[in-house]
Coordinates of C-alpha atoms and ligand atoms in Angstrom, one line a residue:
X141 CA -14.6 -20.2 9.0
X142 CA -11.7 -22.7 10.1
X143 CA -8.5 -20.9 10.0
X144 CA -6.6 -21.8 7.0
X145 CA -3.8 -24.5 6.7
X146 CA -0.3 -23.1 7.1
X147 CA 2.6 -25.6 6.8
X148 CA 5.6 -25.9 9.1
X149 CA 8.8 -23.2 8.2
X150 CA 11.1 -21.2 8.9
X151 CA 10.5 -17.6 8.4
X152 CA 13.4 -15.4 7.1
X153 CA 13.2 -11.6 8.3
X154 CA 16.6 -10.5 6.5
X155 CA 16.5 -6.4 7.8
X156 CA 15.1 -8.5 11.2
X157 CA 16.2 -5.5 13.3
X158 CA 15.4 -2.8 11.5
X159 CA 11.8 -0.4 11.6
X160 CA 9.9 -2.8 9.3
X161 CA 10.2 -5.5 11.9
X162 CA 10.0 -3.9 14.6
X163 CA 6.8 -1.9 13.7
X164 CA 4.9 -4.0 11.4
X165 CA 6.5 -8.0 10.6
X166 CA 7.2 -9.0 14.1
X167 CA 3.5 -7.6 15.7
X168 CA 2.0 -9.2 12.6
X169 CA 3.5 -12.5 13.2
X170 CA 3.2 -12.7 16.9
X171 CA -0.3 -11.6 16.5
X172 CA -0.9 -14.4 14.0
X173 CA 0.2 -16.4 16.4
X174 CA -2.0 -15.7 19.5
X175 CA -4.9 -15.9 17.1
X176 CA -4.2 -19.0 16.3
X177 CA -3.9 -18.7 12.6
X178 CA -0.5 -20.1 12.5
X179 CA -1.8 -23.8 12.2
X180 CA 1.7 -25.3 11.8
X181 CA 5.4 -24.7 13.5
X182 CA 6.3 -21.0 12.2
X183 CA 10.3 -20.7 13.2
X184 CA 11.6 -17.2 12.6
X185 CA 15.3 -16.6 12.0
X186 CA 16.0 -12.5 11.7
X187 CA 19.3 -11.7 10.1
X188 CA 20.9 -8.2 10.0
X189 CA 23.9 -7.1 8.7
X190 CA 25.5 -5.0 11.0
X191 CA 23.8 -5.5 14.6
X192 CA 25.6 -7.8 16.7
X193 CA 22.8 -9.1 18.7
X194 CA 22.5 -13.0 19.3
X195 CA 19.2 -15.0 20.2
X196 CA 19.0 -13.9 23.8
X197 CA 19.7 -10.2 23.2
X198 CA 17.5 -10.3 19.9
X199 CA 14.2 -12.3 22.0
X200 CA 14.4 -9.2 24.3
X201 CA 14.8 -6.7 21.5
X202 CA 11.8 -8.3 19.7
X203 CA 9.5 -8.1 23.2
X204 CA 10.2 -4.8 23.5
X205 CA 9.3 -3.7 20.2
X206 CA 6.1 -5.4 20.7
X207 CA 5.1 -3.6 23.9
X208 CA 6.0 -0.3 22.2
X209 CA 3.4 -1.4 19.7
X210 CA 1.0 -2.0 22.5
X211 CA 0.6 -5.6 22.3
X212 CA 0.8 -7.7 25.8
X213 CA 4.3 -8.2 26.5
X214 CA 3.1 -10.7 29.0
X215 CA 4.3 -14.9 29.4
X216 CA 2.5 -16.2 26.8
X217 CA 4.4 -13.6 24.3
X218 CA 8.0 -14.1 26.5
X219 CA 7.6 -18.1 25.7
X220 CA 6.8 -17.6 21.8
X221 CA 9.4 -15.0 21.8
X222 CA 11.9 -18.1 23.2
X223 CA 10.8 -20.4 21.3
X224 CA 10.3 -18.9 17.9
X225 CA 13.2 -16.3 17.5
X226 CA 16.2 -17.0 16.5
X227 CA 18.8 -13.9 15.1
X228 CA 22.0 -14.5 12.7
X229 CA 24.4 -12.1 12.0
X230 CA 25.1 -11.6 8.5
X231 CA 28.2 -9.6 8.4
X232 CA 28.8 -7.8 4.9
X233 CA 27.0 -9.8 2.8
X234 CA 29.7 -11.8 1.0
X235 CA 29.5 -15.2 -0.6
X236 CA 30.9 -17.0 2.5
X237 CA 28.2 -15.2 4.4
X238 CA 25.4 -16.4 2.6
X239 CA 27.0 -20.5 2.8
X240 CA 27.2 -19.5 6.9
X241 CA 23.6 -18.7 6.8
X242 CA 22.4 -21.8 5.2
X243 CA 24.0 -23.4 7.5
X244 CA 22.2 -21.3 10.0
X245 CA 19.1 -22.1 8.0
X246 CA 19.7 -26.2 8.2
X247 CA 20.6 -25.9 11.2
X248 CA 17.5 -24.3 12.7
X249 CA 15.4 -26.6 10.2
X250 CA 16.8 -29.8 11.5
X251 CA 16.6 -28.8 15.3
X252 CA 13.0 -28.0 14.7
X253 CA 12.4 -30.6 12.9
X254 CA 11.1 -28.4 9.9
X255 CA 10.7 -29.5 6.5
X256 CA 12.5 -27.1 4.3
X257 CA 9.5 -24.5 3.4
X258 CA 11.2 -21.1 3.5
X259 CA 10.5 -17.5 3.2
X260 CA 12.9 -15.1 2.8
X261 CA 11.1 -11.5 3.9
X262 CA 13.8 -8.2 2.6
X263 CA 13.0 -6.3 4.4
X264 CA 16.1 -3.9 3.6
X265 CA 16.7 -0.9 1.3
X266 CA 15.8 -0.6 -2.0
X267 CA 19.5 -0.7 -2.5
X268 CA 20.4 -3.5 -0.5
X269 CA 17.7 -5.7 -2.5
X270 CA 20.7 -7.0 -5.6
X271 CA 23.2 -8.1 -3.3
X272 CA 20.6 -10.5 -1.4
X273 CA 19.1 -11.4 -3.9
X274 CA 22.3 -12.4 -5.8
X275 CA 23.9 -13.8 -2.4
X276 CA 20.9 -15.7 -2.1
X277 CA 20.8 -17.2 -5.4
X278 CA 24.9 -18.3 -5.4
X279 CA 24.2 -19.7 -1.8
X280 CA 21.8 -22.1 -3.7
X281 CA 19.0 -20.6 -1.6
X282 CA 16.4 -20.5 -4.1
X283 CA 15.8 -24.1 -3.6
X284 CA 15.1 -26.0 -0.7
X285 CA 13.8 -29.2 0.2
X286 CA 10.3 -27.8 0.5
X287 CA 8.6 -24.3 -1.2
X288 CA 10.7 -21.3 -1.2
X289 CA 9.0 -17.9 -1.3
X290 CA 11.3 -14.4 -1.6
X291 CA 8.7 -11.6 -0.7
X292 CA 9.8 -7.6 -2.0
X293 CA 8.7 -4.5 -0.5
X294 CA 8.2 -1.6 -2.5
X295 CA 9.6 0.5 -4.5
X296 CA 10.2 -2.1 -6.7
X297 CA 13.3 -0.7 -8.2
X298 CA 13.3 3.7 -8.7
X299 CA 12.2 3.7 -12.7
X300 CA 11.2 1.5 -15.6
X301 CA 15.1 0.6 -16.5
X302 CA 16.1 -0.3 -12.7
X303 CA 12.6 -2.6 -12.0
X304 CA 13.1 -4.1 -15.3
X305 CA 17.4 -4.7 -14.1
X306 CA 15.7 -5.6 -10.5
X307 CA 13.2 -8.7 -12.2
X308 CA 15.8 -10.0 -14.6
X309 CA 17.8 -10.7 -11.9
X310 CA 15.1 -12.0 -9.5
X311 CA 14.0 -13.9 -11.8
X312 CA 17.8 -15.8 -12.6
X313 CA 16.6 -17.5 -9.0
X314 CA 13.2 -17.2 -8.5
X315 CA 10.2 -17.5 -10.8
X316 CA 7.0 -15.4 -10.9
X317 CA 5.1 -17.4 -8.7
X318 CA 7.6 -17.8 -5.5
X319 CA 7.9 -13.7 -5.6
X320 CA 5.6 -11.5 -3.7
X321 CA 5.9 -8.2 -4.3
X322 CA 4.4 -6.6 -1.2
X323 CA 2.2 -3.7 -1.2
X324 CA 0.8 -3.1 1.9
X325 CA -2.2 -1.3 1.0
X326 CA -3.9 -4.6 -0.7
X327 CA -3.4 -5.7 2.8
X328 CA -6.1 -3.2 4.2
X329 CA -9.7 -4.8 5.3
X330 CA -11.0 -1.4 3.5
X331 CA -9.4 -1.9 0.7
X332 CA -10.3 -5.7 -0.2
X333 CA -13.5 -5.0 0.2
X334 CA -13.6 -2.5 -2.5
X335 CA -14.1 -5.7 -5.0
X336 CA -16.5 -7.1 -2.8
X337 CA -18.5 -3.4 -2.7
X338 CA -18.5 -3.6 -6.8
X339 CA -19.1 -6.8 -7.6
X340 CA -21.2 -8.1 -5.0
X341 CA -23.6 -4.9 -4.9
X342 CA -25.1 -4.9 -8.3
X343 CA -26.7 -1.3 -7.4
X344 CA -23.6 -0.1 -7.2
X345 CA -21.5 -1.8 -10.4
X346 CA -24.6 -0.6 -12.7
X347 CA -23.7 2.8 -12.5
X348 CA -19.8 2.3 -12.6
X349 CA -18.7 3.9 -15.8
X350 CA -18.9 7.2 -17.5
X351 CA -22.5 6.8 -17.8
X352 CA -23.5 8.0 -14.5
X353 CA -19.5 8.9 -13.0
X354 CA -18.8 12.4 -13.3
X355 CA -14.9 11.4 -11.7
X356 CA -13.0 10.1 -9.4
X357 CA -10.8 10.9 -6.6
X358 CA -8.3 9.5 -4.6
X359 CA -6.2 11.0 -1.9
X360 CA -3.7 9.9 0.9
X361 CA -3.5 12.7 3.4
X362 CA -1.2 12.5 6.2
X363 CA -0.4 14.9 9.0
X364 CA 3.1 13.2 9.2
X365 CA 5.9 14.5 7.9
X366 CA 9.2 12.6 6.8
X367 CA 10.0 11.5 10.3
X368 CA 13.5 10.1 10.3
X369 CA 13.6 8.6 7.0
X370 CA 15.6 11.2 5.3
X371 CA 17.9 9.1 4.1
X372 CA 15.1 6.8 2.3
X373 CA 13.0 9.7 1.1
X374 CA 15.1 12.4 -0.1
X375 CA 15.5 12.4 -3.6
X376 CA 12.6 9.1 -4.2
X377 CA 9.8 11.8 -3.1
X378 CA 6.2 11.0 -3.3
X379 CA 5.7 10.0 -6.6
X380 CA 7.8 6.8 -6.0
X381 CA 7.2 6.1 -2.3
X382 CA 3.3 6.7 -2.6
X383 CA 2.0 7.1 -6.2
X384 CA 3.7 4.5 -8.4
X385 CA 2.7 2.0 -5.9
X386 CA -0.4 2.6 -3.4
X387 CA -2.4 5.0 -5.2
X388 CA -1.8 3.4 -8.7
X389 CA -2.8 -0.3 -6.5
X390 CA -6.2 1.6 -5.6
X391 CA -6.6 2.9 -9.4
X392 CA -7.0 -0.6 -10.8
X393 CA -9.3 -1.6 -7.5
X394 CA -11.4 1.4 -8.4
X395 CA -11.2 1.2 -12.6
X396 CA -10.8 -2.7 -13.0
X397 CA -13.3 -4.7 -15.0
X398 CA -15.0 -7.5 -13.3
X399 CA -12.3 -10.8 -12.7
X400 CA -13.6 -13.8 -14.6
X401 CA -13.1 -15.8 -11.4
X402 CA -12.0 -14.5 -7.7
X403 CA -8.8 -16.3 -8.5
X404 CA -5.0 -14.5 -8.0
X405 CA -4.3 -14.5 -11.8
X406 CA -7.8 -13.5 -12.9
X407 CA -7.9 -10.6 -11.1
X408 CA -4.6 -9.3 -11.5
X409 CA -4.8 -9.6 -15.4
X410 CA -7.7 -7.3 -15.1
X411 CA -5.8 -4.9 -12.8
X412 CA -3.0 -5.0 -15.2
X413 CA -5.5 -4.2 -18.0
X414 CA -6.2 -1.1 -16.4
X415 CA -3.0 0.1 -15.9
X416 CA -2.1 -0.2 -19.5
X417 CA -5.2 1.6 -20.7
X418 CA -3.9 5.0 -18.7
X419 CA -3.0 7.7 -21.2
X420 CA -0.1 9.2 -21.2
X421 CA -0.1 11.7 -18.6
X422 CA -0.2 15.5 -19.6
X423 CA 2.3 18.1 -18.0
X424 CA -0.9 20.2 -17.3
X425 CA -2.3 17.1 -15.4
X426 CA 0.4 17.1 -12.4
X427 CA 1.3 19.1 -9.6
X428 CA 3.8 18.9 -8.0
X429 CA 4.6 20.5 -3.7
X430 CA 7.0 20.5 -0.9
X431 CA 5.8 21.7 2.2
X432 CA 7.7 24.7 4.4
X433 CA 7.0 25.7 7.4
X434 CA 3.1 26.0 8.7
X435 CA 0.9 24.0 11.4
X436 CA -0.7 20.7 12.6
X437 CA -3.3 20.5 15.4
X438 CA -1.9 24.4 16.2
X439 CA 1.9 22.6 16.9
X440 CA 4.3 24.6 14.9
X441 CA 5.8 22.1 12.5
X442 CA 9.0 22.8 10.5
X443 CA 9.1 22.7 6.7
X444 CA 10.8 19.9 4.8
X445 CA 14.3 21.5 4.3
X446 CA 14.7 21.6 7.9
X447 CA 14.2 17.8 8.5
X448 CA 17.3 16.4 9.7
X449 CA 19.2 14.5 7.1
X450 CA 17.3 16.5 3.9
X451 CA 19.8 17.7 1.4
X452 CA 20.1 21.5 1.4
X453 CA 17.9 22.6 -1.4
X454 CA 16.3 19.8 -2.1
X455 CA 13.7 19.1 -5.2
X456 CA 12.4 15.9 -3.6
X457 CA 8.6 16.2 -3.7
X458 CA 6.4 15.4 -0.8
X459 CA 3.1 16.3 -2.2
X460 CA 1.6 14.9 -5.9
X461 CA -1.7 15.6 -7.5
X462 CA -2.3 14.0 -10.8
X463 CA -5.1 13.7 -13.4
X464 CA -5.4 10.4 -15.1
X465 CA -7.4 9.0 -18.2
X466 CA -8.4 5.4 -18.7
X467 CA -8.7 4.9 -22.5
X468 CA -11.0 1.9 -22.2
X469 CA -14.9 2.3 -23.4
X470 CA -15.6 2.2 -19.9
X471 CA -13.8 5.1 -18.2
X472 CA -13.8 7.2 -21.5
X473 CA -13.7 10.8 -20.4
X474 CA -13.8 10.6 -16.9
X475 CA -10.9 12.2 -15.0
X476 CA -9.2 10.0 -12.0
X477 CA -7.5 12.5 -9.6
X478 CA -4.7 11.3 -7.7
X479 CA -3.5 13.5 -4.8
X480 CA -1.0 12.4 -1.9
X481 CA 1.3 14.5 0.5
X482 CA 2.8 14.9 3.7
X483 CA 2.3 17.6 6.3
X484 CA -1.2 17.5 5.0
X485 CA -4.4 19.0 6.8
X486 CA -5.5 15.6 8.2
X487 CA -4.5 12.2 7.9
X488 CA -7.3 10.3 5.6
X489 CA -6.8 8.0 2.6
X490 CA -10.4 8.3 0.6
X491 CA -12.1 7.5 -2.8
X492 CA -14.5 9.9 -4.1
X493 CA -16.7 9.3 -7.3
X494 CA -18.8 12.4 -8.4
X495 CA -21.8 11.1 -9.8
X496 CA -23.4 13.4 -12.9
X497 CA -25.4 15.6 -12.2
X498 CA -29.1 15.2 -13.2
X499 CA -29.3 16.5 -17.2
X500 CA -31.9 19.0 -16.7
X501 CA -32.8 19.9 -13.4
X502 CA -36.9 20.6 -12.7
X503 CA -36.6 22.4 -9.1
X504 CA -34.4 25.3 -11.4
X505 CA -37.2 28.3 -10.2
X506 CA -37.3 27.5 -6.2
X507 CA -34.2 29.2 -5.2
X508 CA -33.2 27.1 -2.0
X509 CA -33.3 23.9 -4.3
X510 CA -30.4 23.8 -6.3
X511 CA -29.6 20.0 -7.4
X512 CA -26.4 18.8 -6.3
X513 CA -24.5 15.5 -7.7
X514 CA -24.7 12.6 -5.7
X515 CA -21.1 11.2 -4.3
X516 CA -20.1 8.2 -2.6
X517 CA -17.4 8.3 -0.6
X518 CA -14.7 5.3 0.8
X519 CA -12.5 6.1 3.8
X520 CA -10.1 3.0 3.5
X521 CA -8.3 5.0 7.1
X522 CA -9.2 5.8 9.8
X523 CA -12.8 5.5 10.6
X524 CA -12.9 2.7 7.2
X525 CA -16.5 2.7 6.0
X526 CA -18.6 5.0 3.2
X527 CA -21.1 7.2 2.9
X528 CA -23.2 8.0 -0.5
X529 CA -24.3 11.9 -0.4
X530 CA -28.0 12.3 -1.6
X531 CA -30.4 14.8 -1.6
X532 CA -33.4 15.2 0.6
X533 CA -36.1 17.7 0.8
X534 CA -36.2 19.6 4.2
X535 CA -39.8 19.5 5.6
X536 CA -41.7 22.5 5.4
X537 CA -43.7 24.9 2.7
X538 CA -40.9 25.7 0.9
X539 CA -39.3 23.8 -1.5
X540 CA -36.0 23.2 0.1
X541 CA -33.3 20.4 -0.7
X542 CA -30.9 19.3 1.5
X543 CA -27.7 17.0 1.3
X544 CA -28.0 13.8 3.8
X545 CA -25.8 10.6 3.8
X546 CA -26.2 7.1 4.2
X547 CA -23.3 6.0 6.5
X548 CA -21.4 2.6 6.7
X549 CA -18.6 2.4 9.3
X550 CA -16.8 -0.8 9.9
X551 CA -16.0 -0.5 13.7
X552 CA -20.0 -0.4 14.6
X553 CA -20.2 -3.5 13.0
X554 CA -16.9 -6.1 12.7
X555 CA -14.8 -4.0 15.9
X556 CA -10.8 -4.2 15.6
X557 CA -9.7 -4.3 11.8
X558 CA -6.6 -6.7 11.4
X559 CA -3.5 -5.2 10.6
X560 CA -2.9 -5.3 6.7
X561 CA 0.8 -7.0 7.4
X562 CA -1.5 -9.7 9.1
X563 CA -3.2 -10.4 6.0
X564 CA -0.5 -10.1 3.7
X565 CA 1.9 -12.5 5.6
X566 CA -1.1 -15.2 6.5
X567 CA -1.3 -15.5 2.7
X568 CA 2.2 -15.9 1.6
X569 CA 2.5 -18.5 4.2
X570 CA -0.5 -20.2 2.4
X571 CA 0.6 -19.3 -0.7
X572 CA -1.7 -16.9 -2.2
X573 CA -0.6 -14.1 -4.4
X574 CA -4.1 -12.8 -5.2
X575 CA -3.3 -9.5 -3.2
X576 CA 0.5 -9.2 -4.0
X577 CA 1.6 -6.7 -7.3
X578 CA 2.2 -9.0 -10.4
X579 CA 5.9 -7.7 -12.5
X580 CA 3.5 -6.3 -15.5
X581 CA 1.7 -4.3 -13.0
X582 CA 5.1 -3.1 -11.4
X583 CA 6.5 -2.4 -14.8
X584 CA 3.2 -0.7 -16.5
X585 CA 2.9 1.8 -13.7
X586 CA 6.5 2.7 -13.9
X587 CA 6.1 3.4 -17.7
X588 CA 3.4 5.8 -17.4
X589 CA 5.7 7.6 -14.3
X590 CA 9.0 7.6 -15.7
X591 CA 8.7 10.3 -17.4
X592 CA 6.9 12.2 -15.2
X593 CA 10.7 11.8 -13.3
X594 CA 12.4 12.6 -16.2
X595 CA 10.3 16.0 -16.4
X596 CA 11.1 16.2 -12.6
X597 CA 8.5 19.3 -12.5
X598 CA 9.7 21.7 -9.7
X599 CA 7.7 21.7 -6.6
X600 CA 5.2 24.7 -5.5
X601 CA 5.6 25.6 -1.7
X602 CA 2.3 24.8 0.6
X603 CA 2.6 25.4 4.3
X604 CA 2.7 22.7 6.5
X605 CA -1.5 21.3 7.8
X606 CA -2.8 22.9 4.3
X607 CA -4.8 20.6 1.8
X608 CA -1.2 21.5 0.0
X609 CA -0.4 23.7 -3.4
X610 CA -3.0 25.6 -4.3
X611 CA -1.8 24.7 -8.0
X612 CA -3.0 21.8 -7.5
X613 CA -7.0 23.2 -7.9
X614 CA -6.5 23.9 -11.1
X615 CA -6.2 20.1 -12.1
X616 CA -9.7 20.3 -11.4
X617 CA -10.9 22.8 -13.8
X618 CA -11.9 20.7 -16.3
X619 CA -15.1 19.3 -14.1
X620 CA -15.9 22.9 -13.1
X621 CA -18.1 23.0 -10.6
X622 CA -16.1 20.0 -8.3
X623 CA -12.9 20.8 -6.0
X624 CA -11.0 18.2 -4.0
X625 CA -12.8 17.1 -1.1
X626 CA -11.6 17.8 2.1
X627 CA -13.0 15.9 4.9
Ligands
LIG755 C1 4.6 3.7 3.0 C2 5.4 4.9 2.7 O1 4.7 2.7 2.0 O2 3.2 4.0 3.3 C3 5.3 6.0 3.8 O3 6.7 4.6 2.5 C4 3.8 6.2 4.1 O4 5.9 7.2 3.4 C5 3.1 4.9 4.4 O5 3.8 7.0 5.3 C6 1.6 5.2 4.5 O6 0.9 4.0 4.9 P1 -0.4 4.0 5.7 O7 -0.8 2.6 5.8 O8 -0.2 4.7 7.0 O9 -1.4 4.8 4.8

């Protein structure tokens, strides 16, 4: 397929030293670039507010955080490096420092002969995302001689009242449709093709609703613990950092209806759909854990209060399990489990739906042949692919069943996966939004968590490489019979 078209501009990376660029924008670009896929001039100009760096000191920054991402660090990356980065130093952040970088920016624009397309990446705080917004907006800019594009990571503001505060004043600058609202996991090979898996595999979608699904489950395990992001993660917890935004993204994949075209708006109207159609959830639906002390891969691994920079006893969560109901005729009554932690047994993120079991089973006298339900599961990472659980009869006299799987892995067949920041940033350069979160997506999910905040359930202890809180079973009682899988 020709690569698509991407027009000349200049790339804003404002938080262009920080970990975000360094581990994901900057190896997504450059790798973009040696593909080819950047079809037009792509200038980048990284702005940071305190580092004094200049272009020189900021080139060799930037080559040395793509070798420590394990990308060639040879000539060809040394001349895009010289030729494509550019660093401005943005001081505090007042009005006057906004004008200097616009000057910056017209600067860069005229001695590349650009034509004013812009996008401005924050990659900053949560907090820091008003004052550049605003400084932005007063600088004038919002407009430019060509597009302008402001993309936001998540958490899109910390509740309903602050995301609702954060749009209004996006929005005083910069409509719907220059904003994308960045969620990485849409990014994800795996997770695209979970629309192409329903609606292109008829097999599948005709036995997607609470006629033949038991329920549904979707975990993100990881093995990591808070690293050194203290100061971002104490006190937003999992919930915000994890639920309100990837797993709720993977809900609507999992629950939407089918899009009446493949267009952005379509099917982000139907994943909007879904998210209004979750019930309120129930206090008896959610668990809540913070790991202590335990094991990974037999490594002694310390529990959460010890991480440098956590408050002294802290409440911040780092484990969530949730049962959800989707009041809609077709998901009626069939539980969606949502489970995410740190420190967990193993790192997966996974979809499991628990098909019913047969009604009446006929093998009920043979005693090695109980019937078990059928499951298909989706690793989205690592090891992306699925396998569908059936049952088999073993050969021999006896009557003997035995559970098999049909196995799809995406590295046998396609190789290297692309990066989701890859994805995501090819297509706000070509302007396409279809995988970026929409504000009543943003805003519905925060009303069904908000007051899962405001109940602020305390969390149960699990030790550090368990499945976490063994609470968190009993959200499962309801399907008796089915416990989290743990693969
Ligand atoms: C980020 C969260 O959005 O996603 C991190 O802030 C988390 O806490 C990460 O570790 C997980 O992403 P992935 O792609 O490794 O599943």
């Amino acid at each position: 397929m020709a690569p698509r078209e991407v027009e000349p501009h200049l790339f804003v990376i404002m938080g262009g030293s920080g970990a975000l660029a360094r581990r994901k924008l900057l190896p997504a670009v450059w790798q973009l670039a040696a593909q080819g896929s950047l079809t037009a001039k792509s200038i980048i100009l990284a702005t940071a507010r305190r580092r004094h760096l200049d272009d020189e000191s900021y080139r060799q920054w930037a080559r040395e955080a793509l070798a420590a991402a394990g990308l060639p660090a040879d000539e060809t990356c040394t001349h895009w490096c010289d030729e494509c980065l550019h660093y401005h130093a943005l001081g505090e952040e007042g009005p006057e420092d906004f004008q200097a970088l616009r000057s910056r920016i017209e600067a860069l624009e005229r001695q590349h002969d650009l034509p004013g397309n812009r996008v401005f990446y924050l990659a900053i705080p949560p907090a820091s995302l008003p004052l550049a917004v605003e400084g932005l907006g007063a600088a004038g800019l919002h407009r430019a001689p060509g597009w302008t594009r402001i993309v936001v990571e998540k958490p899109f503001g910390h509740d309903l009242e602050s995301a609702n505060e954060l749009d209004r004043l996006l929005k005083r600058y910069f409509s719907e449709e220059q904003t994308y609202r960045i969620d990485h996991y849409l990014g994800k090979e795996a997770v695209q093709n979970l629309l192409v898996f329903r609606f292109a595999n008829p097999v599948f979608e005709s036995l997607w609703s609470r006629d033949r699904i038991a329920s549904v489950q979707i975990t993100v395990a990881e093995t990591a613990g808070i690293e050194d992001r203290a100061a971002f993660y104490d006190g937003v917890g999992a919930l915000r950092d994890m639920v309100q935004n990837h797993m709720m993204q993977l809900l609507t994949l999992v629950a939407m209806e089918i899009p009446a075209s493949f267009e952005a708006d379509a099917i982000r109207n139907e994943k909007a759909k879904v998210l209004q159609a979750v019930a309120p959830i129930r206090q008896q639906g959610v668990c809540f854990g913070q790991y202590v002390v335990g094991e990974i891969d037999g490594i002694g691994v310390p529990g959460y209060l010890d991480a440098a920079g956590v408050q002294p006893a802290s409440s911040t969560e780092t484990f969530v399990a949730l049962e959800l109901n989707i009041n809609n005729w077709r998901w009626q009554g069939v539980p969606f489990y949502l489970r995410t932690g740190k420190r967990l047994a193993k790192s997966t993120r996974q979809i499991v739906v628990n098909f019913r079991c047969p009604v009446l089973s006929v093998f009920d006298r043979y005693p090695d042949a109980a019937v078990s339900a059928n499951s298909l599961v989706i690793t989205l990472e690592p090891d992306e692919g699925f396998e569908l659980e059936f049952v088999v009869k073993a050969p021999g006299d006896m009557l003997t069943l035995q559970p098999q799987r049909l196995r799809f892995r995406y590295d046998e067949v396609f190789g290297r996966l692309p990066e989701a920041y890859e994805a995501l940033l090819l297509d706000i350069l070509t302007g396409d939004q279809t995988l970026f979160v929409r504000i009543d997506e943003v805003l519905a999910a925060w009303r069904l968590l908000t007051p899962l905040l405001e109940m602020r359930p305390r969390p149960y202890p699990y030790a550090a490489g368990t499945w976490g809180p063994r609470e968190a079973d009993s959200l499962l009682a309801p399907v008796g019979g089915v416990c989290w899988l743990n693969w």
